[in-house]
XYZ file of C-alpha atoms in Angstrom:
406
model
C -24.165 -13.184 -2.370
C -24.209 -12.579 -6.159
C -26.016 -9.305 -5.484
C -22.927 -7.949 -3.713
C -20.691 -8.497 -6.768
C -20.378 -6.004 -9.615
C -19.972 -7.074 -13.243
C -16.171 -7.049 -13.056
C -15.908 -8.901 -9.714
C -15.681 -12.601 -8.883
C -15.721 -14.478 -5.580
C -13.507 -17.563 -5.268
C -13.647 -19.915 -2.292
C -10.734 -22.397 -2.173
C -11.374 -25.233 0.256
C -9.151 -28.113 1.345
C -11.647 -30.994 1.163
C -9.867 -34.029 2.564
C -7.190 -35.121 0.115
C -7.936 -32.479 -2.527
C -8.394 -28.744 -2.972
C -11.588 -27.509 -4.627
C -12.410 -23.973 -5.754
C -15.899 -22.512 -6.178
C -16.078 -19.481 -8.481
C -19.109 -17.199 -8.145
C -19.932 -14.548 -10.745
C -22.662 -11.882 -10.598
C -26.007 -12.582 -12.200
C -27.800 -15.871 -12.762
C -24.872 -17.937 -13.976
C -24.402 -20.951 -11.651
C -21.171 -21.183 -9.640
C -18.308 -23.070 -11.267
C -16.650 -25.833 -9.242
C -12.987 -26.310 -10.152
C -10.916 -29.226 -8.909
C -7.379 -28.077 -8.139
C -5.952 -31.492 -7.352
C -3.963 -33.323 -4.701
C -3.855 -31.428 -1.397
C -0.490 -32.795 -0.286
C 1.080 -31.701 -3.582
C -0.404 -28.213 -3.312
C 0.593 -27.901 0.360
C 4.204 -28.730 -0.467
C 4.179 -26.408 -3.489
C 2.823 -23.610 -1.282
C 5.613 -24.074 1.239
C 8.291 -24.188 -1.446
C 6.923 -21.065 -3.134
C 6.806 -19.106 0.098
C 10.266 -20.289 1.132
C 11.646 -19.269 -2.250
C 10.039 -15.818 -2.099
C 11.399 -15.189 1.375
C 14.750 -16.787 0.616
C 16.396 -20.061 1.713
C 18.374 -18.415 4.505
C 15.149 -17.224 6.138
C 12.907 -20.259 5.538
C 13.544 -21.684 9.015
C 11.017 -19.118 10.237
C 8.222 -21.209 8.765
C 6.571 -23.267 11.458
C 3.267 -24.322 9.939
C 4.703 -27.188 7.864
C 8.011 -29.042 8.092
C 10.595 -26.825 6.334
C 11.747 -28.162 2.952
C 15.105 -29.835 2.574
C 15.716 -27.800 -0.543
C 14.393 -24.533 -1.866
C 13.661 -24.026 -5.549
C 14.590 -20.841 -7.321
C 11.932 -18.252 -6.587
C 10.466 -18.053 -10.109
C 10.330 -21.836 -10.533
C 8.603 -22.412 -7.179
C 6.076 -19.636 -7.747
C 5.401 -20.907 -11.277
C 4.740 -24.402 -9.950
C 2.170 -23.196 -7.428
C 0.596 -20.887 -10.012
C 0.126 -23.815 -12.415
C -1.633 -25.768 -9.679
C -3.827 -23.041 -8.197
C -4.045 -19.941 -10.419
C -4.110 -21.308 -13.975
C -7.177 -23.565 -13.456
C -9.123 -20.493 -12.284
C -8.223 -18.142 -15.153
C -10.886 -19.393 -17.624
C -13.506 -18.424 -15.037
C -12.053 -14.955 -14.422
C -12.539 -13.448 -17.882
C -13.386 -9.772 -17.439
C -12.578 -9.869 -13.721
C -10.950 -6.737 -12.339
C -11.481 -7.474 -8.644
C -11.123 -10.937 -7.149
C -12.606 -11.583 -3.702
C -10.955 -14.736 -2.419
C -11.205 -16.983 0.629
C -8.521 -19.630 1.055
C -7.847 -22.639 3.243
C -5.019 -24.903 4.422
C -1.443 -24.035 3.498
C -2.732 -21.470 0.984
C -3.594 -19.238 3.951
C 0.141 -18.640 4.203
C 0.876 -17.661 0.587
C 0.133 -14.249 -0.988
C -1.702 -15.525 -4.066
C -1.700 -12.113 -5.724
C 2.083 -12.325 -6.049
C 1.931 -15.556 -8.064
C 2.405 -15.210 -11.825
C -0.559 -15.043 -14.199
C 1.276 -14.879 -17.485
C 4.222 -12.486 -17.468
C 3.101 -10.446 -14.455
C 1.760 -11.100 -10.957
C -1.939 -11.882 -10.639
C -2.487 -8.606 -8.788
C -1.370 -6.699 -11.912
C -4.424 -7.922 -13.853
C -6.974 -7.721 -11.031
C -7.198 -6.572 -7.452
C -6.970 -9.519 -5.055
C -9.058 -8.885 -1.944
C -8.869 -11.512 0.810
C -12.016 -12.266 2.769
C -12.686 -14.765 5.523
C -15.599 -16.393 3.693
C -18.729 -15.799 1.650
C -20.536 -14.295 4.624
C -18.040 -11.399 4.664
C -19.387 -10.219 1.309
C -22.820 -9.684 2.812
C -21.583 -7.919 5.966
C -23.134 -4.477 6.358
C -21.890 -1.218 7.803
C -22.154 -0.856 11.581
C -24.488 2.101 12.093
C -25.513 1.370 15.677
C -22.083 1.721 17.294
C -20.350 4.840 18.568
C -17.788 6.366 16.237
C -14.141 5.259 16.327
C -11.519 6.907 18.481
C -8.280 8.555 17.351
C -5.668 6.595 15.404
C -2.987 4.809 17.438
C 0.567 4.106 16.261
C 2.693 1.766 18.394
C 6.248 1.215 17.191
C 9.855 0.600 18.239
C 9.161 -0.671 21.781
C 11.897 -0.795 24.409
C 12.108 -4.581 24.539
C 14.602 -4.406 27.409
C 12.434 -2.236 29.658
C 13.155 -3.037 33.306
C 16.337 -4.978 32.607
C 18.774 -4.762 35.513
C 21.878 -5.857 33.615
C 23.303 -5.445 30.103
C 21.349 -6.926 27.208
C 22.677 -10.232 25.960
C 23.659 -10.846 22.332
C 20.948 -13.508 21.868
C 17.863 -11.519 22.850
C 14.784 -12.710 20.990
C 13.733 -9.163 20.086
C 16.671 -6.990 19.009
C 16.005 -3.310 18.251
C 14.290 -2.532 14.936
C 15.671 0.790 13.743
C 13.274 0.963 10.804
C 10.184 0.902 13.009
C 11.205 4.160 14.704
C 11.317 5.834 11.302
C 8.066 4.107 10.416
C 6.420 5.652 13.468
C 7.632 9.127 12.494
C 6.568 8.736 8.872
C 3.199 7.180 9.681
C 2.336 9.636 12.446
C 3.282 12.511 10.159
C 0.564 11.352 7.780
C -1.929 10.781 10.629
C -1.380 14.022 12.595
C -4.051 13.290 15.204
C -2.656 9.845 16.040
C -1.618 8.798 19.531
C 1.987 7.575 19.234
C 3.401 4.971 21.645
C 7.119 4.226 21.286
C 10.026 3.097 23.465
C 9.053 2.715 27.117
C 5.524 3.924 26.312
C 4.786 1.012 23.955
C 3.189 -0.849 26.849
C 0.705 -3.685 26.918
C -1.440 -1.896 29.505
C -1.607 1.207 27.300
C -2.711 -0.891 24.362
C -5.330 -2.681 26.446
C -6.746 0.733 27.370
C -7.245 1.804 23.766
C -10.922 2.009 22.742
C -11.703 1.366 19.062
C -9.112 3.530 17.304
C -10.094 4.229 13.717
C -6.661 2.957 12.611
C -4.335 0.879 14.777
C -0.780 0.571 13.455
C 1.610 -1.842 15.203
C 5.260 -1.893 14.066
C 7.368 -4.328 16.063
C 8.580 -7.925 16.169
C 6.008 -10.617 15.494
C 6.390 -14.277 16.354
C 4.656 -17.584 15.792
C 5.550 -20.851 17.493
C 2.956 -22.943 15.666
C 4.339 -26.466 15.264
C 7.802 -25.365 16.364
C 10.316 -28.113 17.130
C 9.867 -28.942 20.858
C 13.598 -29.565 21.255
C 14.451 -26.142 19.868
C 11.813 -24.551 22.097
C 13.355 -26.235 25.134
C 16.888 -25.143 24.238
C 15.751 -21.547 23.727
C 13.836 -21.653 26.999
C 16.950 -22.806 28.869
C 19.139 -20.204 27.189
C 16.791 -17.355 28.086
C 16.774 -18.419 31.749
C 20.492 -19.218 31.870
C 19.780 -22.655 33.292
C 19.795 -26.309 32.294
C 16.623 -27.038 34.229
C 14.223 -29.420 32.527
C 11.237 -27.477 33.867
C 9.492 -25.231 31.383
C 10.025 -21.504 31.763
C 8.012 -18.606 30.420
C 9.085 -19.096 26.807
C 8.304 -22.796 26.953
C 4.918 -22.180 28.509
C 3.663 -19.807 25.820
C 4.165 -22.583 23.246
C 1.749 -24.876 25.077
C -1.498 -23.094 24.184
C -2.612 -22.279 20.617
C -3.772 -18.772 21.549
C -0.373 -17.910 23.067
C 1.817 -19.258 20.248
C 1.433 -16.178 18.042
C 1.947 -12.625 19.200
C 3.739 -9.288 19.090
C 6.667 -8.110 21.213
C 5.961 -4.922 23.161
C 7.972 -2.981 25.745
C 9.652 -5.330 28.220
C 9.287 -8.480 26.096
C 12.931 -9.530 26.405
C 12.995 -8.787 30.115
C 9.909 -10.872 30.860
C 10.992 -13.834 28.724
C 14.297 -13.876 30.598
C 12.307 -14.069 33.873
C 12.850 -10.443 34.787
C 10.246 -7.876 35.817
C 9.506 -5.198 33.197
C 6.974 -3.473 35.463
C 3.215 -3.696 36.003
C 2.182 -1.744 32.903
C 4.404 -3.864 30.656
C 2.827 -7.039 32.067
C 4.321 -9.896 29.974
C 5.567 -7.633 27.199
C 3.786 -9.907 24.714
C 0.478 -9.247 22.966
C -0.809 -12.729 22.142
C -3.823 -13.974 20.196
C -5.546 -14.475 23.565
C -4.936 -10.811 24.431
C -6.102 -9.502 21.061
C -9.573 -11.037 21.199
C -10.166 -9.099 24.427
C -9.406 -5.689 22.880
C -12.196 -3.214 22.163
C -12.079 -2.781 18.376
C -15.829 -2.574 17.785
C -15.574 0.402 15.412
C -11.957 0.034 14.281
C -11.732 0.330 10.513
C -8.165 -0.834 9.955
C -5.415 -2.660 11.833
C -1.950 -2.744 10.244
C 0.416 -5.404 11.602
C 3.783 -4.199 10.371
C 5.701 -7.122 11.799
C 6.916 -10.592 10.865
C 4.593 -13.573 10.416
C 1.432 -11.778 11.609
C -0.737 -13.688 9.146
C 0.811 -17.032 10.107
C -0.774 -19.423 12.577
C -2.023 -22.924 13.120
C -4.228 -24.034 10.255
C -5.716 -26.969 12.173
C -7.610 -25.095 14.874
C -11.221 -25.040 16.112
C -12.021 -21.885 14.133
C -9.843 -22.762 11.148
C -6.912 -20.410 11.790
C -5.167 -19.265 14.955
C -3.197 -16.187 13.938
C -2.921 -12.530 14.893
C -4.682 -11.599 11.670
C -7.657 -13.781 12.519
C -7.682 -12.563 16.141
C -7.888 -8.878 15.194
C -10.787 -9.628 12.855
C -12.568 -11.524 15.626
C -11.987 -8.562 17.968
C -14.006 -6.363 15.610
C -11.545 -4.785 13.165
C -13.095 -4.461 9.736
C -9.807 -4.867 7.859
C -6.381 -6.195 8.804
C -3.116 -5.883 6.883
C -0.777 -8.701 7.918
C 2.435 -10.369 6.741
C 3.084 -13.929 5.613
C 6.829 -14.094 6.229
C 9.712 -12.379 8.025
C 9.617 -8.918 6.494
C 12.822 -6.829 6.228
C 12.958 -3.743 8.416
C 13.781 -0.760 6.191
C 11.877 -1.821 3.040
C 8.826 -2.390 5.239
C 9.182 1.109 6.697
C 9.202 2.615 3.194
C 6.279 0.450 2.054
C 4.170 1.469 5.041
C 4.828 5.184 4.681
C 3.778 4.990 1.023
C 0.717 2.914 2.014
C -0.470 5.681 4.344
C 0.184 8.310 1.689
C -2.200 6.415 -0.582
C -4.790 6.053 2.184
C -4.656 9.823 2.612
C -5.342 10.224 -1.111
C -8.600 8.294 -0.793
C -7.564 4.729 -1.590
C -9.140 1.931 0.437
C -6.722 -0.308 2.380
C -6.708 -3.151 -0.151
C -6.232 -0.828 -3.126
C -3.536 1.184 -1.345
C -1.609 -2.000 -0.606
C -2.000 -3.255 -4.164
C -0.783 0.057 -5.589
C 2.388 0.199 -3.516
C 3.136 -3.462 -4.237
C 2.788 -2.922 -7.977
C 5.042 0.143 -7.702
C 7.698 -1.966 -5.977
C 7.330 -4.730 -8.571
C 7.695 -2.241 -11.429
C 10.823 -0.826 -9.776
C 12.390 -4.298 -9.777
C 12.452 -4.703 -5.995
C 12.649 -8.338 -4.810
C 9.351 -9.892 -3.790
C 10.838 -10.414 -0.315
C 10.590 -6.661 0.249
C 6.947 -6.132 -0.746
C 5.071 -9.372 -1.365
C 4.400 -10.632 2.167
C 1.557 -8.277 3.049
C -2.100 -9.111 2.415
C -5.310 -7.315 3.357
C -8.152 -9.287 4.934
C -11.585 -7.919 5.776
C -14.764 -8.935 7.537
C -16.865 -6.586 5.442
C -16.841 -6.021 1.708
C -17.513 -2.308 2.247
C -14.025 -1.598 3.562
C -12.452 -3.210 0.514
C -14.025 -0.832 -1.959
C -12.115 2.347 -2.849
C -13.214 5.193 -0.609
C -14.501 8.532 -1.823
C -11.554 10.978 -1.905
C -13.970 13.709 -0.815
């Protein structure tokens, strides 16, 4: 593994080991790995939740379903500082000269963008690139030379969530229109002129199932996660969507029963199906779940961008460690996945994504493009809510390195 690291790179593996968190720091060369105790796991888990809630904002923290929401939310800087003291500061003595940090995380830290945390007077990502990997084995992953080349880029955005509805849309639909995603589709497709664009009534589950290894797959829509959601709230929502007081579970209630259905994306017809309507055969359920994603053909897909809420969030206690859309797209074959760790605002996300693709077109790799636009937003004084949620994960170290502009 050390042979894959350059002189200015470090690999850090943070593991929740029972009641404590432990970090292993690996440097290039013959120097033995450093083992750093980070302390009490329950304390760090709570600090992680408070930091994320503060960055997203107290009025939006109810979206968090992986841990019981806090009864109070600290000011953003205070909460982030607390988590940084627990997790980032103990690592800094081992990161001298580091310009690129490859990091694998565990537990509640899976749901916090560590690069946003302060390291001195600026975010950690200002002093070094923070590349997220799924584990040490990802660093040794090699290029896939035996597979056919990728297909054309695909952009799916602004689905018609009410496709097939026979009556007027209700005010409490789970997936209201996202005006920013329509602009995101235009801006993104303009920078990827050969992309197949699926919007409105064409943003169908069947169409997405038929896609074969696009080089880039961009999905801009509503995301959801029901991991550890309150069963009483699930039941009330289920009844409201069906317009009944029946105690039997409906479609919404049923998707919360299985871990691989609890996280997903809303596509065309999602509202109609959840309200027990029929959006049509190509819309199917209108939901692209974790179970659906692992069946997609992404064998030569280089990048998946999940421009939606909570796409990096999922159940931490799961057979494979994490049950999220981000993890599912990696398992399906994508080499890199950009995902979000909270409910991202519509229009700032549109602007961030358009700039991200501009940087990709200039030769930046996905991780470096994301870092650049995030630092630009930070320097402009934009709130961390608008830019800090997105992280880039990869199965292979090759995709994380800056690409050759030529």
